Backbone as JSON Lines, residues from 0, in Angstrom:
{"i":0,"aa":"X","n":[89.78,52.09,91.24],"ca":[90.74,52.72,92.12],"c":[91.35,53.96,91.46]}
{"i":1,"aa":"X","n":[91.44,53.95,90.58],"ca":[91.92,55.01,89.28],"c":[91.13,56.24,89.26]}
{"i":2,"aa":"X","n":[90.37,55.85,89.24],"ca":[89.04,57.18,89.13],"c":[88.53,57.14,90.61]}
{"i":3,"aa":"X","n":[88.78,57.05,91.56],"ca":[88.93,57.44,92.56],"c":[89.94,58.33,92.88]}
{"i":4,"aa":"X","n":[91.44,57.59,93.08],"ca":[92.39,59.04,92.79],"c":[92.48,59.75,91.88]}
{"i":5,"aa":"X","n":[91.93,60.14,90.98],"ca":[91.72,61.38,90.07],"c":[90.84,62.43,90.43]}
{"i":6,"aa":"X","n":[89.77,61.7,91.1],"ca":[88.67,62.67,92.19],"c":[89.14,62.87,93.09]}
{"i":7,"aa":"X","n":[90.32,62.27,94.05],"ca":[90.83,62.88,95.13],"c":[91.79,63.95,94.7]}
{"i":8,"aa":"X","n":[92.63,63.43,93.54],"ca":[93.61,64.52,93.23],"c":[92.65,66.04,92.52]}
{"i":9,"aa":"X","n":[91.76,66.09,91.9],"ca":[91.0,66.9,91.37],"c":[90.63,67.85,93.04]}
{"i":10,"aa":"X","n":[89.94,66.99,93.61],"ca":[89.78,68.14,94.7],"c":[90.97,68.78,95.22]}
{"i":11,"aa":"X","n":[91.94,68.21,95.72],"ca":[93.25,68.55,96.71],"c":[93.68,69.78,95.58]}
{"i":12,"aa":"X","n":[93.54,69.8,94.14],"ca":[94.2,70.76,93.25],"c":[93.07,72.18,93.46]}
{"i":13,"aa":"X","n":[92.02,71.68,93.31],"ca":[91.13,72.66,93.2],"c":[90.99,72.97,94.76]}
{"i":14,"aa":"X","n":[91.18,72.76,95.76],"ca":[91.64,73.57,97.28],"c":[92.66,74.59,97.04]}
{"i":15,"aa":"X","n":[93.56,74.15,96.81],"ca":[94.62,74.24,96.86],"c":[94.72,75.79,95.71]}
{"i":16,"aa":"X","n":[93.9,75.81,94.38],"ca":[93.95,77.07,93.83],"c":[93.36,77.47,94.29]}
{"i":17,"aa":"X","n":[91.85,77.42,94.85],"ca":[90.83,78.52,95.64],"c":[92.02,78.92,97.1]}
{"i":18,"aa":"X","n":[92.56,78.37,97.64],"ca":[93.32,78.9,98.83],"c":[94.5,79.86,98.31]}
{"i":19,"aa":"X","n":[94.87,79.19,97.22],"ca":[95.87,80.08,96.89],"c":[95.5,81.71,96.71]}
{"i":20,"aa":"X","n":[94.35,81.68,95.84],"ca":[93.75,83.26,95.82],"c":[93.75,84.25,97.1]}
{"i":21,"aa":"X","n":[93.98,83.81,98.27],"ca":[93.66,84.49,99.2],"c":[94.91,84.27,100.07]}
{"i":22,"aa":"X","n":[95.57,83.58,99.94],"ca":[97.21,83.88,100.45],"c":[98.13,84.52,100.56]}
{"i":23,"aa":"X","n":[98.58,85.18,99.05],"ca":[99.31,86.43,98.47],"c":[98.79,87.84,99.85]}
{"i":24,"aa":"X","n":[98.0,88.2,99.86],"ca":[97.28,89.43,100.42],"c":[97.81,88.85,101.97]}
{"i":25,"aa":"X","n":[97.74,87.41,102.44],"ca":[97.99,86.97,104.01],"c":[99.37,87.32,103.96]}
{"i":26,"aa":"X","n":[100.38,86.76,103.09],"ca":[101.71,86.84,103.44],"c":[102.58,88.24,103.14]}
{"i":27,"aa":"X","n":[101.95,88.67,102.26],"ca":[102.06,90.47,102.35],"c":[102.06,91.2,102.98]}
{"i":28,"aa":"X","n":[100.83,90.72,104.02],"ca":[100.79,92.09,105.28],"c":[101.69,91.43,106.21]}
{"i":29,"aa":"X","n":[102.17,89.97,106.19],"ca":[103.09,89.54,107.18],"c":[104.53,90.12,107.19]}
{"i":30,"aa":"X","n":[104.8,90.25,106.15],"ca":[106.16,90.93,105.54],"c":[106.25,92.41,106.32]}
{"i":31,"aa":"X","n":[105.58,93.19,105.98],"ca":[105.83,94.25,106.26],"c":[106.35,94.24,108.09]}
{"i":32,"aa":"X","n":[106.96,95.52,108.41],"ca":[107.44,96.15,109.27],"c":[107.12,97.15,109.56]}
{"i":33,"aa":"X","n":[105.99,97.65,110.86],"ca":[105.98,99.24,110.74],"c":[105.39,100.07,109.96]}
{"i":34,"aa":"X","n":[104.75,98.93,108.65],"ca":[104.02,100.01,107.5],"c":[105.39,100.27,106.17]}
{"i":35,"aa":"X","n":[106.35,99.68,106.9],"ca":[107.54,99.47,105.77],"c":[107.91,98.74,104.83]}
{"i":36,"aa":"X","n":[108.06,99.01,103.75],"ca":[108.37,98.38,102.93],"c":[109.71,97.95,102.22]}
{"i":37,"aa":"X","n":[110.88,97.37,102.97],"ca":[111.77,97.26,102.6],"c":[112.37,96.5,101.21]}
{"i":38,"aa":"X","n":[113.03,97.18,100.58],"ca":[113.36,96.57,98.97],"c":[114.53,96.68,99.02]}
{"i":39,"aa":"X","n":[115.25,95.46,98.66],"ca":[116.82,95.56,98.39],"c":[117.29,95.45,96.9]}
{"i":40,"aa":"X","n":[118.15,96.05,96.69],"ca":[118.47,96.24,95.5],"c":[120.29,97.06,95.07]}
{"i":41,"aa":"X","n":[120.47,96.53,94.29],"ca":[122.12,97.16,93.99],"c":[121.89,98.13,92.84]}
{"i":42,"aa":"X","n":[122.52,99.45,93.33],"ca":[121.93,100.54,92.61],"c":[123.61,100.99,91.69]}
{"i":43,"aa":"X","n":[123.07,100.29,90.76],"ca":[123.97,100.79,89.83],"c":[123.93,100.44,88.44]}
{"i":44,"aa":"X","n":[122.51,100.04,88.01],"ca":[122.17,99.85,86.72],"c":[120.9,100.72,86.18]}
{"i":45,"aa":"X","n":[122.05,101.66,85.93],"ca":[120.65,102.71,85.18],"c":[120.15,102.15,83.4]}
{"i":46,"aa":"X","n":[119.12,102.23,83.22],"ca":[118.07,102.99,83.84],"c":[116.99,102.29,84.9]}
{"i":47,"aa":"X","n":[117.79,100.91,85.04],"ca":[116.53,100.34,86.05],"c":[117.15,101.12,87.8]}
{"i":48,"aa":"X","n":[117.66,101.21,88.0],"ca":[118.44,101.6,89.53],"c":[119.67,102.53,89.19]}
{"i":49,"aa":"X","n":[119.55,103.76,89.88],"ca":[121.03,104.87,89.64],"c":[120.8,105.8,90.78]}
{"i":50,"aa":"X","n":[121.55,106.55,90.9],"ca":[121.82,107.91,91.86],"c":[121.48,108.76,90.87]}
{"i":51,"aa":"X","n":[120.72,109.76,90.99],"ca":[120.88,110.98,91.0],"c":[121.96,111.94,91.08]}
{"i":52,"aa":"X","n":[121.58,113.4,90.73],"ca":[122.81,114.36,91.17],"c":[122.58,114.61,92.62]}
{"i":53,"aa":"X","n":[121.74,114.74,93.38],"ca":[121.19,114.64,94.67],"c":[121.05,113.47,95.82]}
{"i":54,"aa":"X","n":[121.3,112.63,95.23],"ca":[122.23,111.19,96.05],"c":[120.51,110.68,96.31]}
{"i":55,"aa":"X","n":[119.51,110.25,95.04],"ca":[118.32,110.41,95.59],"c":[118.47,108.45,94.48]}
{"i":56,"aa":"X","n":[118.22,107.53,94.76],"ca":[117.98,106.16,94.06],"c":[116.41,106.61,93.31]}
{"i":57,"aa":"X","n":[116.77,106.71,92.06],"ca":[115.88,106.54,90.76],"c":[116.16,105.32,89.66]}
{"i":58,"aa":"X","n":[114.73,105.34,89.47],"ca":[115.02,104.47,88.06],"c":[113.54,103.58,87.86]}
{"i":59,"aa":"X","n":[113.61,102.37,87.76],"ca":[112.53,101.42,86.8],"c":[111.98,100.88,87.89]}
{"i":60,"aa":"X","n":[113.16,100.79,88.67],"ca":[112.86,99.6,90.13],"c":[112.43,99.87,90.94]}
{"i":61,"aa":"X","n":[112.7,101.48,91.55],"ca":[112.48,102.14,92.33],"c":[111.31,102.85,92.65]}
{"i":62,"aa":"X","n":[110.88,103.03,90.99],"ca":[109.27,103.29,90.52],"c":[108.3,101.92,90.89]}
{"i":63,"aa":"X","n":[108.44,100.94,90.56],"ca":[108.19,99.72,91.0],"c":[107.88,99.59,92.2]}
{"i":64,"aa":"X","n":[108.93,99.31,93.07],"ca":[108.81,99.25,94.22],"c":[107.79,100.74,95.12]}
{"i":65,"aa":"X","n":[108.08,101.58,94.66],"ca":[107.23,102.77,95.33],"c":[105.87,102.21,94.67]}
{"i":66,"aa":"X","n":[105.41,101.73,93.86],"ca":[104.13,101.22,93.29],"c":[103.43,100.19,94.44]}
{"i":67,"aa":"X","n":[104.3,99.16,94.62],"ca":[103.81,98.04,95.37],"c":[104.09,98.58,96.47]}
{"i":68,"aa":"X","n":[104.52,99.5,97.52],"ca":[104.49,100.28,98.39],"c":[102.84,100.5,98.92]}
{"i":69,"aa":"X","n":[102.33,101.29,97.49],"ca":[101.72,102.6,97.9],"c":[100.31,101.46,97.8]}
{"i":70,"aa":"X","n":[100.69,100.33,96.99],"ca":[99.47,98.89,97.2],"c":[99.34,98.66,98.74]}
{"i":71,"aa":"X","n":[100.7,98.43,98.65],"ca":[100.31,97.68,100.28],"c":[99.99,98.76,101.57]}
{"i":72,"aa":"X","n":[99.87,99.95,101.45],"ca":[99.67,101.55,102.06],"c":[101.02,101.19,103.03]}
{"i":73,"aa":"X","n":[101.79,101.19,102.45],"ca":[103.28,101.42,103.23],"c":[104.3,102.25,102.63]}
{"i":74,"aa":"X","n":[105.41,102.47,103.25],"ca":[105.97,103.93,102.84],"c":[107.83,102.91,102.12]}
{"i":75,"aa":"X","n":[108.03,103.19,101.01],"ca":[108.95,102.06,100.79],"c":[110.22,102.59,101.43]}
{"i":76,"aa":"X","n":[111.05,101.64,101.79],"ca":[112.53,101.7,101.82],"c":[113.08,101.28,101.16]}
{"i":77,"aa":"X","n":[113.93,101.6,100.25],"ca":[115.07,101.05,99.06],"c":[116.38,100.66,100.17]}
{"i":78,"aa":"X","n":[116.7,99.9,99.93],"ca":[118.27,99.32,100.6],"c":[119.62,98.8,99.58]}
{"i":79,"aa":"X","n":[120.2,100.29,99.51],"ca":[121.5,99.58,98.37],"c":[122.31,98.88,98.87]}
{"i":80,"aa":"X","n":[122.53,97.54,98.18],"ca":[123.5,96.54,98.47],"c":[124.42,95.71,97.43]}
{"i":81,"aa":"X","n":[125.25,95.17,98.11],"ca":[126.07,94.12,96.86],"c":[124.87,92.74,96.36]}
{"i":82,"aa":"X","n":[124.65,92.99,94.74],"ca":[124.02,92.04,94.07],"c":[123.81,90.94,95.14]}
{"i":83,"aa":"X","n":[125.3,89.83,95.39],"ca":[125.34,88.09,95.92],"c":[125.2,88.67,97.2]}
{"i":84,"aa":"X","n":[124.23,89.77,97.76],"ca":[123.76,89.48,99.35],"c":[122.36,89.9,99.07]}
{"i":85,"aa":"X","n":[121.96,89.92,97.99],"ca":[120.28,90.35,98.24],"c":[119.13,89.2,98.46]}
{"i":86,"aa":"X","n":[119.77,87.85,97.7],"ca":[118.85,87.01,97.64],"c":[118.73,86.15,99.31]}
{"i":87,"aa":"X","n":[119.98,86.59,100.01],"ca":[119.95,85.94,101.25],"c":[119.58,87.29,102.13]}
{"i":88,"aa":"X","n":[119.15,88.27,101.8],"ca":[118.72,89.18,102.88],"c":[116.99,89.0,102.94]}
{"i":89,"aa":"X","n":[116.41,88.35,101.83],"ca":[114.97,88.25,102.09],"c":[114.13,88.18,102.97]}
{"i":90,"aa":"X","n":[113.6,88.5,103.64],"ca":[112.76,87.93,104.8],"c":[113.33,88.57,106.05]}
{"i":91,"aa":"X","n":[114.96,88.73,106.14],"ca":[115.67,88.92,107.24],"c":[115.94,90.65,106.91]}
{"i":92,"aa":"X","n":[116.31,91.0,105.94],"ca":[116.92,92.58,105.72],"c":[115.22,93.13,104.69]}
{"i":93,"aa":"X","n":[114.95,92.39,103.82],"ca":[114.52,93.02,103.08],"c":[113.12,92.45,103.15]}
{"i":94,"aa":"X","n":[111.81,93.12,102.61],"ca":[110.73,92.32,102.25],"c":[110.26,91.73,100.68]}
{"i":95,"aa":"X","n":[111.14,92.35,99.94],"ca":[111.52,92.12,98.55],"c":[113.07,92.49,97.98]}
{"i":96,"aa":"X","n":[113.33,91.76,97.05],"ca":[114.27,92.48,96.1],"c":[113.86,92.68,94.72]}
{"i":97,"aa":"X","n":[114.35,93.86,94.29],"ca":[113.77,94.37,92.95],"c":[114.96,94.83,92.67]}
{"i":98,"aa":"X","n":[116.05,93.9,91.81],"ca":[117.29,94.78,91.15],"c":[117.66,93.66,89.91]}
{"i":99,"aa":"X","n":[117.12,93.7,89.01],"ca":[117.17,92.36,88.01],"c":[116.92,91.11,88.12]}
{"i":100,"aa":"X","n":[116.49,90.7,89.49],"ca":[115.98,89.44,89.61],"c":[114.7,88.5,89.42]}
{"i":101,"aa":"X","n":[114.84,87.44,88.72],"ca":[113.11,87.56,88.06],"c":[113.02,85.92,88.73]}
């Protein structure tokens, strides 16, 4: 009975990573909006997130995020916000956050 569920659990794991490979790319294009790429983030830790003299959001994150943008052929939106509202804007405001959160 033992080595029976070890062959059942062996397969269900090994589904389960071959499916996984091809998921990431499904729920990615679900995210988007419009070809948009919305990123939330609180801009006020340079050098990862800052203003400019031109009121323009630069920095580590912003490079980042324009990276995984230009992956997914979408045009990014940065969204400055207060830190304790980014992790609940996911899905609903934002399609990522990129402002120190790991």
């Amino acid at each position: 009975m033992t080595s029976t569920l070890k062959k059942i659990s062996r397969r269900v794991a090994l589904t389960l990573a071959v499916s996984a490979c091809f998921s990431p790319v499904t729920q990615a294009a679900e995210l988007l909006t419009e070809g948009v790429f919305k990123v939330g983030m609180e801009v006020t830790y340079p050098p990862f997130e800052s203003y400019d003299s031109n009121n323009n959001i630069v920095g580590l994150d912003p490079e980042f995020a324009a990276l995984i943008a230009q992956h997914l052929q979408a045009k990014p939106q940065l969204i400055d916000t207060k830190f304790t509202s980014l992790i609940l804007g996911i899905g609903k405001k934002y399609d990522a956050v990129i402002s120190g959160c790991t």
